[in-house]
CSV table of C-alpha atoms in Angstrom, one decimal:
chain,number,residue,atom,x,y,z
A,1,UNK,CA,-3.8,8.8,-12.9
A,2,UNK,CA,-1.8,6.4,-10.9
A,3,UNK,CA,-4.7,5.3,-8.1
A,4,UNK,CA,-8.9,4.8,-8.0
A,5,UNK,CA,-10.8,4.7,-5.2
A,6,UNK,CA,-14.8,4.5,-5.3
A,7,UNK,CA,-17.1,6.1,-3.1
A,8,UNK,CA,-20.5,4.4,-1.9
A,9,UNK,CA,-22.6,7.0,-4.1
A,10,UNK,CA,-20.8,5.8,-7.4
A,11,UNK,CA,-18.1,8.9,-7.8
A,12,UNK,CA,-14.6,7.9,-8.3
A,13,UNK,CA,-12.3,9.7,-6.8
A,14,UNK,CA,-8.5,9.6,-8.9
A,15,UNK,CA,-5.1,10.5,-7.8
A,16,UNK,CA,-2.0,11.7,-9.9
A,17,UNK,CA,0.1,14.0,-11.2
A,18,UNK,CA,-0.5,17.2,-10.1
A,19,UNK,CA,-1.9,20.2,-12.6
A,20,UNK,CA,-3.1,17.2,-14.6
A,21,UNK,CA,-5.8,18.6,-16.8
A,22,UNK,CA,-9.6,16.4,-16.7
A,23,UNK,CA,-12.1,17.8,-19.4
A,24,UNK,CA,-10.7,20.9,-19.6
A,25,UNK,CA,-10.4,21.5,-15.8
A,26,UNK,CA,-6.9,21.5,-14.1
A,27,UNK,CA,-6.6,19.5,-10.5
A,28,UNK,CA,-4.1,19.5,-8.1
A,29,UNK,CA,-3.5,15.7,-8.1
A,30,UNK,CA,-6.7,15.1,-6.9
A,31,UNK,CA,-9.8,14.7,-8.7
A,32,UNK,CA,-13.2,13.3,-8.0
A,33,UNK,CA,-15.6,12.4,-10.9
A,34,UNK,CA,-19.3,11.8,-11.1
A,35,UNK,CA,-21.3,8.4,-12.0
A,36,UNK,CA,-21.6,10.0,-15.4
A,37,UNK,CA,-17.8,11.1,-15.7
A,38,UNK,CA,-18.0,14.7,-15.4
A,39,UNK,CA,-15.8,16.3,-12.8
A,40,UNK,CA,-17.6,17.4,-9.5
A,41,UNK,CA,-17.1,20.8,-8.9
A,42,UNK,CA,-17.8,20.2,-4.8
A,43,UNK,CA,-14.6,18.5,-4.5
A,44,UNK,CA,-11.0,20.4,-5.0
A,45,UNK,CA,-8.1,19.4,-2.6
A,46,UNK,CA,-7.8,23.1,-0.2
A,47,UNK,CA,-5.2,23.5,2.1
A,48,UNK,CA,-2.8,21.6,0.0
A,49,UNK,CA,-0.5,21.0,-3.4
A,50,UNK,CA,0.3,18.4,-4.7
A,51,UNK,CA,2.8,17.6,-7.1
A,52,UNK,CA,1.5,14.0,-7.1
A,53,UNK,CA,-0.8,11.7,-5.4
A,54,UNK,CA,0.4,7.9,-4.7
A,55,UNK,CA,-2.3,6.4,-2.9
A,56,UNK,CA,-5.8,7.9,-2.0
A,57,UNK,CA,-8.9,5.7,0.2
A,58,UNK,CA,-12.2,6.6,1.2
A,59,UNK,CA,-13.0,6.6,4.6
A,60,UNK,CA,-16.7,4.6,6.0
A,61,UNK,CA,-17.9,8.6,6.6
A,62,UNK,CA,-16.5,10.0,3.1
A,63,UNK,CA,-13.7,11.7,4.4
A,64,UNK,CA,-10.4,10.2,2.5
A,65,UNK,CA,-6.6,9.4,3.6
A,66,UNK,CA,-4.4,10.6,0.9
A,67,UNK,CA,-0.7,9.8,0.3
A,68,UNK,CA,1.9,10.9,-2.1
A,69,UNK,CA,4.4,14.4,-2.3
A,70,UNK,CA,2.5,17.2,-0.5
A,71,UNK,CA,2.9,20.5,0.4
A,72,UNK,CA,1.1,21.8,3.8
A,73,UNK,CA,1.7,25.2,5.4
A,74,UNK,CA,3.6,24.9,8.7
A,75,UNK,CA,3.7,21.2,8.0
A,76,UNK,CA,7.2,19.4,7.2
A,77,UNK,CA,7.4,17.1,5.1
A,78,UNK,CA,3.7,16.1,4.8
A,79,UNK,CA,3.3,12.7,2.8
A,80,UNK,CA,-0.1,11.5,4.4
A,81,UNK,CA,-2.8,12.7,5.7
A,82,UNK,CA,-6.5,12.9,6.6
A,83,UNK,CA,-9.0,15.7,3.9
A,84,UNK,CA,-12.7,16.1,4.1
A,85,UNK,CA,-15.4,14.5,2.2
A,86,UNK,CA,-15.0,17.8,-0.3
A,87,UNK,CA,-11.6,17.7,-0.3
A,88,UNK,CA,-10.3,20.5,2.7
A,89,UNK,CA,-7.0,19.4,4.7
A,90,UNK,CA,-7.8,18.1,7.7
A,91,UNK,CA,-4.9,16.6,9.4
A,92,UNK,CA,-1.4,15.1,8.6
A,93,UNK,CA,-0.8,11.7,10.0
A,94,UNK,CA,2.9,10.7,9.8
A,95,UNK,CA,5.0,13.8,9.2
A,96,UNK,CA,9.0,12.8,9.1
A,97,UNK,CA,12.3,15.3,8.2
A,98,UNK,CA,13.2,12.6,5.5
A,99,UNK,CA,11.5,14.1,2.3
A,100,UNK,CA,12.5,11.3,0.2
A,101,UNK,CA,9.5,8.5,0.8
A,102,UNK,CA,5.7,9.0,-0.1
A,103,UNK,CA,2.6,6.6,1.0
A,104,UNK,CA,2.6,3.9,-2.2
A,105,UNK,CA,-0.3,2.3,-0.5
A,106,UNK,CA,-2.9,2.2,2.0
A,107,UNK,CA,-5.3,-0.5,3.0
A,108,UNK,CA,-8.6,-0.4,5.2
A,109,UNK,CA,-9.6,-3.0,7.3
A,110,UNK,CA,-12.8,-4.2,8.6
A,111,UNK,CA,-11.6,-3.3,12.4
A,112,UNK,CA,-11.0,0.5,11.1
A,113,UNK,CA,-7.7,0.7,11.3
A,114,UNK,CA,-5.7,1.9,8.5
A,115,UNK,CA,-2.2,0.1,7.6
A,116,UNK,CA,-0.4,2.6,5.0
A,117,UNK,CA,3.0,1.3,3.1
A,118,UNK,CA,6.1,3.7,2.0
A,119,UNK,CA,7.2,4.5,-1.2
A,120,UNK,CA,10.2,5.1,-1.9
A,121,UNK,CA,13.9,5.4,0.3
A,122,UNK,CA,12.9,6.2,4.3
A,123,UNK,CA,15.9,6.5,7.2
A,124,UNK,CA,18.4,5.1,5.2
A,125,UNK,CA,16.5,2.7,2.7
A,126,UNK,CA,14.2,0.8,5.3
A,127,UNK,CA,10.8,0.1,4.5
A,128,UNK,CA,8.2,0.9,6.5
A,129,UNK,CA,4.5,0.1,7.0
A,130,UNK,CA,2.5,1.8,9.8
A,131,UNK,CA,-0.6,0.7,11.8
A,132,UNK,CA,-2.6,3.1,12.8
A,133,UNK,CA,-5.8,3.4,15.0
A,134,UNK,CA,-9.5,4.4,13.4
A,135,UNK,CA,-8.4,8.3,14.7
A,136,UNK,CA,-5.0,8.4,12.8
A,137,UNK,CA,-2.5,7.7,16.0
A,138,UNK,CA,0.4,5.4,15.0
A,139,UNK,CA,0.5,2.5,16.8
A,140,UNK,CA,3.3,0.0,15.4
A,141,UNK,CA,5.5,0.5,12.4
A,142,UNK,CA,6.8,-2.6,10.8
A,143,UNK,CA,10.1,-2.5,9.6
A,144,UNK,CA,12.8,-4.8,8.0
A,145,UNK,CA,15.5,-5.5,5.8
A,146,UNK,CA,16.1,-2.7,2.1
A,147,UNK,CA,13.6,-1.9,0.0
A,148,UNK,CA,12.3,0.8,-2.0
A,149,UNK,CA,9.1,0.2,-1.7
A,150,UNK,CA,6.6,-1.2,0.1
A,151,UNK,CA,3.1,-1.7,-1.5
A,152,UNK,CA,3.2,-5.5,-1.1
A,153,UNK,CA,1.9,-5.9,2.0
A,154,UNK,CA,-1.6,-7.2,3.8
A,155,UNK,CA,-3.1,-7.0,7.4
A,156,UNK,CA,-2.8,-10.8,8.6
A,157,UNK,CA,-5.5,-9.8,11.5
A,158,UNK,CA,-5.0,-9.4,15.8
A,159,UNK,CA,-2.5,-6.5,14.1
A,160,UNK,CA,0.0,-9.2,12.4
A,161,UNK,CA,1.4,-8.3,9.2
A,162,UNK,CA,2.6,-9.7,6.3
A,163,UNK,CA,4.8,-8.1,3.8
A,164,UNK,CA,7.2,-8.2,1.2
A,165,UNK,CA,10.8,-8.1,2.6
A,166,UNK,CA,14.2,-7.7,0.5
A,167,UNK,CA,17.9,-7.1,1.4
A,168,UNK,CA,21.0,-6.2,-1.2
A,169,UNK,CA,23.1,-9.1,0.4
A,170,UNK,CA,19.7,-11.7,-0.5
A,171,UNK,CA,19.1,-12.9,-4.1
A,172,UNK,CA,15.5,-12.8,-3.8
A,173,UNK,CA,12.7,-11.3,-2.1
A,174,UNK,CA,10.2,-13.1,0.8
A,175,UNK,CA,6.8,-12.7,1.9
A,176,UNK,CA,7.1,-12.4,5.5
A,177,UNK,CA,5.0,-12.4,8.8
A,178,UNK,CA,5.5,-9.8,11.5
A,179,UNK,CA,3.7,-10.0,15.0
A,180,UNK,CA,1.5,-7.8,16.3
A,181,UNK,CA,4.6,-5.6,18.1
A,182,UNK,CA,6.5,-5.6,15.0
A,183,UNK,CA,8.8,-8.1,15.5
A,184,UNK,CA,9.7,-10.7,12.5
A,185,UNK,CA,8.2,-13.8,12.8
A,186,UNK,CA,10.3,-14.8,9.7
A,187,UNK,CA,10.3,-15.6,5.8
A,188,UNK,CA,7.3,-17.9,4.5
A,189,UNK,CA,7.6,-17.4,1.2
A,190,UNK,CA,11.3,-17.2,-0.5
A,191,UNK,CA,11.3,-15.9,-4.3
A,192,UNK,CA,14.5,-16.9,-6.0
A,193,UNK,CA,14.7,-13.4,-8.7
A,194,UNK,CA,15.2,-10.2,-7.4
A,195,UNK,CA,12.0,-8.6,-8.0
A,196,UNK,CA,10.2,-11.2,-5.8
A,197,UNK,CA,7.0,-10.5,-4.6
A,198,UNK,CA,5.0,-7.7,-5.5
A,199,UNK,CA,1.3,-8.7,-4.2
A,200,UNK,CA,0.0,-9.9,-1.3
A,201,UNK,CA,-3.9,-11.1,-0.5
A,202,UNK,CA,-4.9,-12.5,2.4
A,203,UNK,CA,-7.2,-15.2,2.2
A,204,UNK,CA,-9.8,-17.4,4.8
A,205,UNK,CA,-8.0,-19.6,6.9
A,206,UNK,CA,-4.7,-17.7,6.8
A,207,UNK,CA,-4.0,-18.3,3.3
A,208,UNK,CA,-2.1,-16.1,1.3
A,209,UNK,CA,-1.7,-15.4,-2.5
A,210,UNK,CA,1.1,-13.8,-4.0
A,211,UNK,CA,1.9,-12.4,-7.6
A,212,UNK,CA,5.5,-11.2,-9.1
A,213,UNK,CA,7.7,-12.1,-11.3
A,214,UNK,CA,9.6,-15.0,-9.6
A,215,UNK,CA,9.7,-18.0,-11.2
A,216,UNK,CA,10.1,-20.1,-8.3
A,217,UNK,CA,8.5,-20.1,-4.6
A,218,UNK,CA,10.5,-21.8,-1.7
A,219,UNK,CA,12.7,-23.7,-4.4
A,220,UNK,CA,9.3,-25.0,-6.6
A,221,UNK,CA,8.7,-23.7,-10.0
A,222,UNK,CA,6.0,-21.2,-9.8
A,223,UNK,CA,5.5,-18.6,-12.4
A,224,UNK,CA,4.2,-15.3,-10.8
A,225,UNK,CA,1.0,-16.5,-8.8
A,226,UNK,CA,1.2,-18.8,-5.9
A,227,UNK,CA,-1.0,-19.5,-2.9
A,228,UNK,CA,0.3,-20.3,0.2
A,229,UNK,CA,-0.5,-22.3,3.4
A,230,UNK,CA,-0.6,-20.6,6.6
A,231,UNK,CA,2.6,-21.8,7.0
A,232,UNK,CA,3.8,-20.4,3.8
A,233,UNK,CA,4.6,-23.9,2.1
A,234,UNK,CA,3.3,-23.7,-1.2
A,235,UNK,CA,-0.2,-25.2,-2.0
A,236,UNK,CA,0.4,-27.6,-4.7
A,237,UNK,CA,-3.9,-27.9,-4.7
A,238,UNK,CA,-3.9,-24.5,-6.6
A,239,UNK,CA,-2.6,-25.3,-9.8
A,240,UNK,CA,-1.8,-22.5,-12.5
A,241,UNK,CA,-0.6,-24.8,-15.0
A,242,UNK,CA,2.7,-23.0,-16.6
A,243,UNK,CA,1.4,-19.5,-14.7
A,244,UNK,CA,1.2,-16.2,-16.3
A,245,UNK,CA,3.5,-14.4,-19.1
A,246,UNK,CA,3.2,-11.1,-17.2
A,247,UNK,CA,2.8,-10.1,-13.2
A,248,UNK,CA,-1.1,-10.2,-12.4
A,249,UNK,CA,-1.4,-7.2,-9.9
């Protein structure tokens, strides 16, 4: 299973593969598990097949947002979408002709609004990431520069983003800010390897930590963990002596 998300009772709810077999039980790319590790039989994705599952989180009244290579009846191209707490469809939430992408990520805020990332090639290469509102409506979709995915990417709050960007005509990869209206703001973190940035965290005060395999962050040896300023200069307080020897996620 590729993705974990935990409920408030203790269950853990796991996304993969579909017809993935769990203790002797096949799921459709969906499965939830007790506290004690046995698989609940209340919870079965209906509605819906799956021939994998890329991203799943757990709404504040159990429902669940799930992303990844669905199929829903009189539904094209369904790659995210809204199911109940026991695991009936309920609603998809971005629905585009272009069958090529999935949702590779999806992240909760405290203000209820759900930010989910693409996975995979969408119009033509562009990455996306989508703000929506608490009911599902999309209300700004952030998009910049070629990438094939998107799961480096963090709400910077008042609907700001910031996110991994790359281009085949740039070297490297940035960490960059978008405004509210999806504008670029511009690079604050440039990554001198091509597979850049792969994390992003917010932090208090605007700070930002960022993990990949670069070596170097705005032309200052860094090995793949950094925090940044709000400004994106790199903060030479938070020493990680000689860094890590592989990309902490």
């Amino acid at each position: 299973f590729a993705v974990i998300a935990v409920q408030s009772d203790g269950k853990a709810v796991f996304g993969g593969a579909g017809g993935t077999i769990v203790n002797g039980v096949s799921v459709n790319g969906l499965v939830r598990l007790t506290a004690a590790g046995v698989v609940d039989p209340s919870f079965a994705l209906a509605g819906v097949s799956a021939s994998s599952v890329s991203s799943v989180a757990v709404l504040p009244d159990g429902r669940m947002l799930v992303g990844g290579y669905l199929t829903v009846p009189n539904v094209t191209t369904a790659r995210f979408g809204r199911i109940s707490a026991t695991g009936s469809w309920e609603a998809a939430l971005l629905s585009y002709t272009d069958s090529s992408y999935s949702i590779g990520k999806i992240v909760l805020p405290s203000d209820g609004k759900i930010w989910a990332g693409a996975f995979g090639s969408l119009d033509s290469g562009s990455f996306a990431v989508w703000r929506l509102s608490p009911l599902g409506i999309i209300e700004q979709r952030f998009t910049a520069y070629s990438a094939n995915a998107t799961w480096a990417f963090a709400p910077a709050g008042d609907d700001r983003l910031i996110a991994e960007m790359r281009s085949g005509t740039n070297p490297g990869q940035s960490a960059a800010r978008f405004a509210a209206n999806g504008t670029l703001d511009g690079p604050i973190a440039q990554t001198e390897i091509s597979t850049g940035v792969q994390t992003v965290v917010t932090a208090p005060g605007g700070m930002l930590y960022v993990a990949g395999e670069f070596t170097r962050i705005n032309g200052a040896p860094q090995r793949r963990l950094a925090r940044l300023n709000a400004d994106g200069s790199l903060d030479a307080t938070f020493a990680v002596g000689s860094g890590f020897d592989r990309t902490p996620e």
